[in-house]
CSV table of C-alpha atoms in Angstrom, one decimal:
chain,number,residue,atom,x,y,z
A,1,MET,CA,73.3,104.3,97.6
A,2,ALA,CA,72.3,100.6,97.6
A,3,TYR,CA,74.2,97.8,95.9
A,4,GLU,CA,72.2,94.5,95.7
A,5,LYS,CA,73.6,91.1,95.7
A,6,LYS,CA,74.3,89.9,92.2
A,7,ASN,CA,75.0,86.4,91.0
A,8,MET,CA,75.1,85.4,94.7
A,9,ILE,CA,78.0,87.8,95.2
A,10,GLN,CA,77.9,89.6,98.5
A,11,ALA,CA,77.2,93.3,98.0
A,12,PRO,CA,79.3,96.0,99.7
A,13,ILE,CA,78.0,97.0,103.2
A,14,LEU,CA,77.7,100.8,103.1
A,15,SER,CA,76.6,103.4,105.6
A,16,GLY,CA,73.1,104.8,105.1
A,17,GLN,CA,74.5,108.3,105.8
A,18,PRO,CA,78.1,108.5,104.5
A,19,GLU,CA,80.0,111.7,104.8
A,20,ILE,CA,80.6,113.4,101.4
A,21,ARG,CA,84.1,114.7,101.1
A,22,GLU,CA,85.3,117.0,98.4
A,23,ASP,CA,88.9,116.8,99.7
A,24,GLY,CA,89.2,113.2,98.7
A,25,ILE,CA,92.9,113.1,97.8
A,26,SER,CA,93.9,115.0,101.0
A,27,PHE,CA,91.7,112.5,103.0
A,28,LEU,CA,93.6,109.6,101.5
A,29,ARG,CA,97.0,111.2,102.1
A,30,ALA,CA,96.0,111.7,105.8
A,31,CYS,CA,94.8,108.1,106.2
A,32,VAL,CA,98.2,106.8,104.9
A,33,SER,CA,100.2,109.3,106.9
A,34,ALA,CA,98.4,108.5,110.2
A,35,ASP,CA,98.2,104.8,109.4
A,36,ARG,CA,94.4,104.8,109.9
A,37,GLN,CA,91.5,103.3,108.0
A,38,GLY,CA,89.3,105.6,106.0
A,39,GLU,CA,85.6,104.7,106.6
A,40,ASP,CA,82.0,105.5,105.7
A,41,CYS,CA,82.4,108.3,103.2
A,42,ILE,CA,82.0,109.3,99.6
A,43,LEU,CA,85.0,110.7,97.7
A,44,ARG,CA,84.3,112.6,94.5
A,45,GLY,CA,86.4,113.9,91.7
A,46,GLY,CA,89.8,113.8,93.2
A,47,ARG,CA,93.0,113.7,91.0
A,48,ALA,CA,96.5,112.5,91.9
A,49,SER,CA,99.6,111.8,89.8
A,50,GLY,CA,102.7,110.0,90.9
A,51,GLU,CA,101.7,109.8,94.6
A,52,GLU,CA,102.2,106.9,97.0
A,53,PHE,CA,99.3,105.5,99.0
A,54,TYR,CA,101.2,102.4,100.3
A,55,LYS,CA,99.0,100.2,102.5
A,56,LEU,CA,96.0,102.4,102.2
A,57,SER,CA,93.0,100.9,104.0
A,58,LEU,CA,89.4,101.8,103.1
A,59,LYS,CA,86.1,100.4,104.4
A,60,GLY,CA,82.6,101.4,103.5
A,61,VAL,CA,83.9,104.0,101.0
A,62,ILE,CA,82.6,105.1,97.6
A,63,LEU,CA,85.0,106.6,95.1
A,64,GLU,CA,83.4,108.4,92.2
A,65,ASN,CA,85.1,110.0,89.2
A,66,CYS,CA,88.6,109.9,90.8
A,67,VAL,CA,91.7,109.9,88.7
A,68,PHE,CA,95.0,108.3,89.8
A,69,MET,CA,97.8,108.3,87.3
A,70,ASP,CA,101.0,106.3,88.0
A,71,CYS,CA,100.2,106.1,91.7
A,72,GLY,CA,101.2,103.4,94.2
A,73,PHE,CA,98.6,101.4,96.2
A,74,GLU,CA,100.8,98.4,97.1
A,75,LYS,CA,99.4,96.2,99.8
A,76,GLY,CA,96.1,98.2,99.9
A,77,SER,CA,93.1,96.9,101.7
A,78,PHE,CA,89.6,97.7,100.3
A,79,VAL,CA,86.6,96.2,102.1
A,80,ASP,CA,83.0,97.3,101.2
A,81,VAL,CA,84.4,99.7,98.6
A,82,VAL,CA,82.7,100.9,95.4
A,83,PHE,CA,85.0,102.3,92.6
A,84,GLN,CA,82.8,104.1,90.1
A,85,ASN,CA,84.1,105.8,86.9
A,86,CYS,CA,87.6,105.9,88.4
A,87,ASP,CA,90.9,105.8,86.5
A,88,PHE,CA,93.9,103.8,87.8
A,89,SER,CA,95.9,103.7,84.6
A,90,ASN,CA,99.5,102.6,85.2
A,91,CYS,CA,99.0,102.4,88.9
A,92,ARG,CA,100.6,99.8,91.2
A,93,LEU,CA,98.0,97.9,93.2
A,94,GLU,CA,99.9,94.6,93.7
A,95,ASP,CA,99.4,92.4,96.7
A,96,GLY,CA,96.1,94.1,97.4
A,97,PHE,CA,93.0,92.8,99.2
A,98,PHE,CA,89.6,93.5,97.7
A,99,ASN,CA,86.6,92.1,99.6
A,100,ARG,CA,82.9,92.9,98.9
A,101,CYS,CA,83.9,95.5,96.3
A,102,VAL,CA,82.4,96.8,93.1
A,103,LEU,CA,84.5,98.1,90.3
A,104,GLN,CA,82.1,99.8,87.8
A,105,SER,CA,83.4,101.5,84.6
A,106,VAL,CA,86.9,101.6,86.0
A,107,LYS,CA,89.9,102.3,83.8
A,108,GLY,CA,93.1,100.5,84.6
A,109,VAL,CA,95.2,100.4,81.4
A,110,GLY,CA,98.6,99.1,82.2
A,111,ALA,CA,97.8,98.8,86.0
A,112,ASP,CA,99.5,96.2,88.1
A,113,PHE,CA,97.3,94.1,90.3
A,114,HIS,CA,99.6,91.0,90.6
A,115,GLU,CA,99.3,88.7,93.6
A,116,SER,CA,96.1,90.5,94.8
A,117,LEU,CA,93.0,88.7,96.2
A,118,PHE,CA,89.6,89.5,94.9
A,119,ARG,CA,86.8,88.0,97.1
A,120,GLU,CA,83.1,88.7,96.6
A,121,VAL,CA,83.9,91.2,93.9
A,122,ARG,CA,82.1,92.5,90.8
A,123,VAL,CA,84.1,94.1,88.0
A,124,GLU,CA,81.8,95.6,85.3
A,125,GLU,CA,82.5,97.5,82.1
A,126,GLY,CA,86.1,98.0,83.0
A,127,LEU,CA,89.0,98.8,80.7
A,128,PHE,CA,92.1,96.9,81.8
A,129,SER,CA,94.1,96.4,78.5
A,130,PHE,CA,97.8,95.6,79.2
A,131,ALA,CA,97.1,95.3,82.9
A,132,ASN,CA,98.9,92.7,85.0
A,133,PHE,CA,96.7,90.3,87.0
A,134,SER,CA,99.3,87.6,87.3
A,135,GLY,CA,99.1,85.5,90.4
A,136,THR,CA,95.8,86.9,91.5
A,137,ARG,CA,93.1,84.9,93.2
A,138,TRP,CA,89.4,85.2,92.6
A,139,GLU,CA,86.8,83.8,94.9
A,140,ASN,CA,83.1,84.2,94.2
A,141,ALA,CA,83.6,87.0,91.6
A,142,LEU,CA,82.0,88.3,88.5
A,143,LEU,CA,83.9,89.9,85.6
A,144,SER,CA,81.4,91.3,83.1
A,145,GLY,CA,81.8,93.4,79.9
A,146,CYS,CA,85.5,94.1,80.6
A,147,ASP,CA,88.4,94.7,78.2
A,148,LEU,CA,91.4,92.7,79.3
A,149,GLN,CA,93.1,92.6,75.9
A,150,ASP,CA,96.9,92.1,75.8
A,151,GLY,CA,96.8,91.7,79.6
A,152,TYR,CA,98.5,89.1,81.9
A,153,MET,CA,96.6,86.5,83.9
A,154,GLU,CA,99.4,84.0,84.5
A,155,GLU,CA,99.1,81.5,87.3
A,156,CYS,CA,95.8,82.8,88.5
A,157,GLY,CA,93.3,80.9,90.7
A,158,PHE,CA,89.5,81.1,90.0
A,159,LYS,CA,87.0,79.8,92.4
A,160,LYS,CA,83.3,80.4,91.7
A,161,THR,CA,84.2,83.0,89.2
A,162,VAL,CA,82.0,84.1,86.2
A,163,PHE,CA,83.1,85.7,83.0
A,164,GLN,CA,80.5,87.5,80.9
A,165,SER,CA,81.0,89.2,77.5
A,166,MET,CA,84.7,89.7,78.1
A,167,LYS,CA,87.4,90.9,75.6
A,168,LEU,CA,90.2,88.4,76.2
A,169,ASN,CA,92.1,88.7,73.0
A,170,ARG,CA,95.9,88.0,73.4
A,171,VAL,CA,95.6,87.6,77.2
A,172,ASN,CA,98.4,85.6,78.7
A,173,PHE,CA,96.8,82.7,80.7
A,174,PHE,CA,100.0,80.7,81.1
A,175,HIS,CA,99.5,78.1,83.8
A,176,THR,CA,96.1,79.4,84.7
A,177,SER,CA,93.4,76.7,84.7
A,178,LEU,CA,90.2,77.8,83.0
A,179,LYS,CA,88.4,74.6,84.0
A,180,GLY,CA,84.7,75.2,84.6
A,181,ILE,CA,84.9,78.8,83.3
A,182,ASP,CA,82.1,79.6,80.8
A,183,LEU,CA,83.8,81.6,78.1
A,184,ARG,CA,80.8,81.7,75.7
A,185,GLY,CA,80.1,85.2,74.5
A,186,SER,CA,83.7,86.4,75.1
A,187,GLU,CA,86.4,87.2,72.6
A,188,LEU,CA,89.3,84.7,72.7
A,189,GLU,CA,91.6,85.4,69.8
A,190,GLY,CA,95.3,84.8,70.2
A,191,LEU,CA,95.4,83.5,73.7
A,192,ILE,CA,98.9,82.9,75.1
A,193,LEU,CA,99.1,79.5,76.7
A,194,SER,CA,101.6,76.8,77.7
A,195,GLU,CA,102.9,74.5,75.0
A,196,GLU,CA,100.6,71.7,76.2
A,197,ARG,CA,97.5,74.1,76.2
A,198,LYS,CA,96.4,72.5,79.4
A,199,GLU,CA,94.9,75.8,80.6
A,200,LEU,CA,91.9,75.1,78.3
A,201,LYS,CA,91.0,71.8,79.8
A,202,GLY,CA,87.5,71.9,81.1
A,203,ALA,CA,86.7,75.4,79.8
A,204,VAL,CA,83.2,75.9,78.3
A,205,VAL,CA,83.2,77.4,74.8
A,206,ASP,CA,80.8,77.6,71.8
A,207,LEU,CA,81.4,76.1,68.4
A,208,TYR,CA,82.8,79.3,66.9
A,209,GLN,CA,85.3,79.7,69.8
A,210,ALA,CA,86.2,76.0,69.5
A,211,ALA,CA,87.2,76.5,65.9
A,212,GLU,CA,89.4,79.5,66.9
A,213,LEU,CA,91.0,77.6,69.8
A,214,ALA,CA,91.6,74.6,67.6
A,215,ARG,CA,94.2,76.7,65.7
A,216,LEU,CA,96.2,76.9,69.0
A,217,LEU,CA,96.1,73.1,69.1
A,218,GLY,CA,97.3,72.8,65.5
A,219,ILE,CA,93.9,71.5,64.4
A,220,VAL,CA,92.4,72.6,61.1
A,221,VAL,CA,88.6,72.7,61.2
A,222,LYS,CA,86.8,72.6,57.8
């Protein structure tokens, strides 16, 4: 399966002949138990609930249609990993490392990613309402068509990061600079900001969004 570079973001480097494993969850458990990295395979259709995968390390792995409910992935390392149609709702993924990853049609309602690093990452058509991304860093990343409504993105850092057609209603951007971020085409109602609203300085918006954001500044546009 080939993943091309998109928006100058480095694509995952994957094996041309990955091993297909139907025992995906058992494989992940074994990797954690033996403190070894899982490499060059495809994991399909696994389900886990309430399990701990602390410091799980994966490289060159594709996860398809896997469901993890209330699981722990703290301090996980994911390099050249593709997450496709996976569910991480209410999982704990804080302090994680995501490098050259694709998260495609991933569900992470209420998931906790705080203090994680996302480098050379594409997140497309994801559902992350009520998720916690506070303190995360994004370097050369694309977030496209995702629902982050009612989520937390406090004190985040964005470097060469692109937002496209995002649902950001009621997202908490407290002390997160949006300077240089093009927010046109995204939903921005009810953003939570600092009293000075300095988070919006330098952000790019359209006229309709400007009218909506003006309400946060106490400005009445007629």
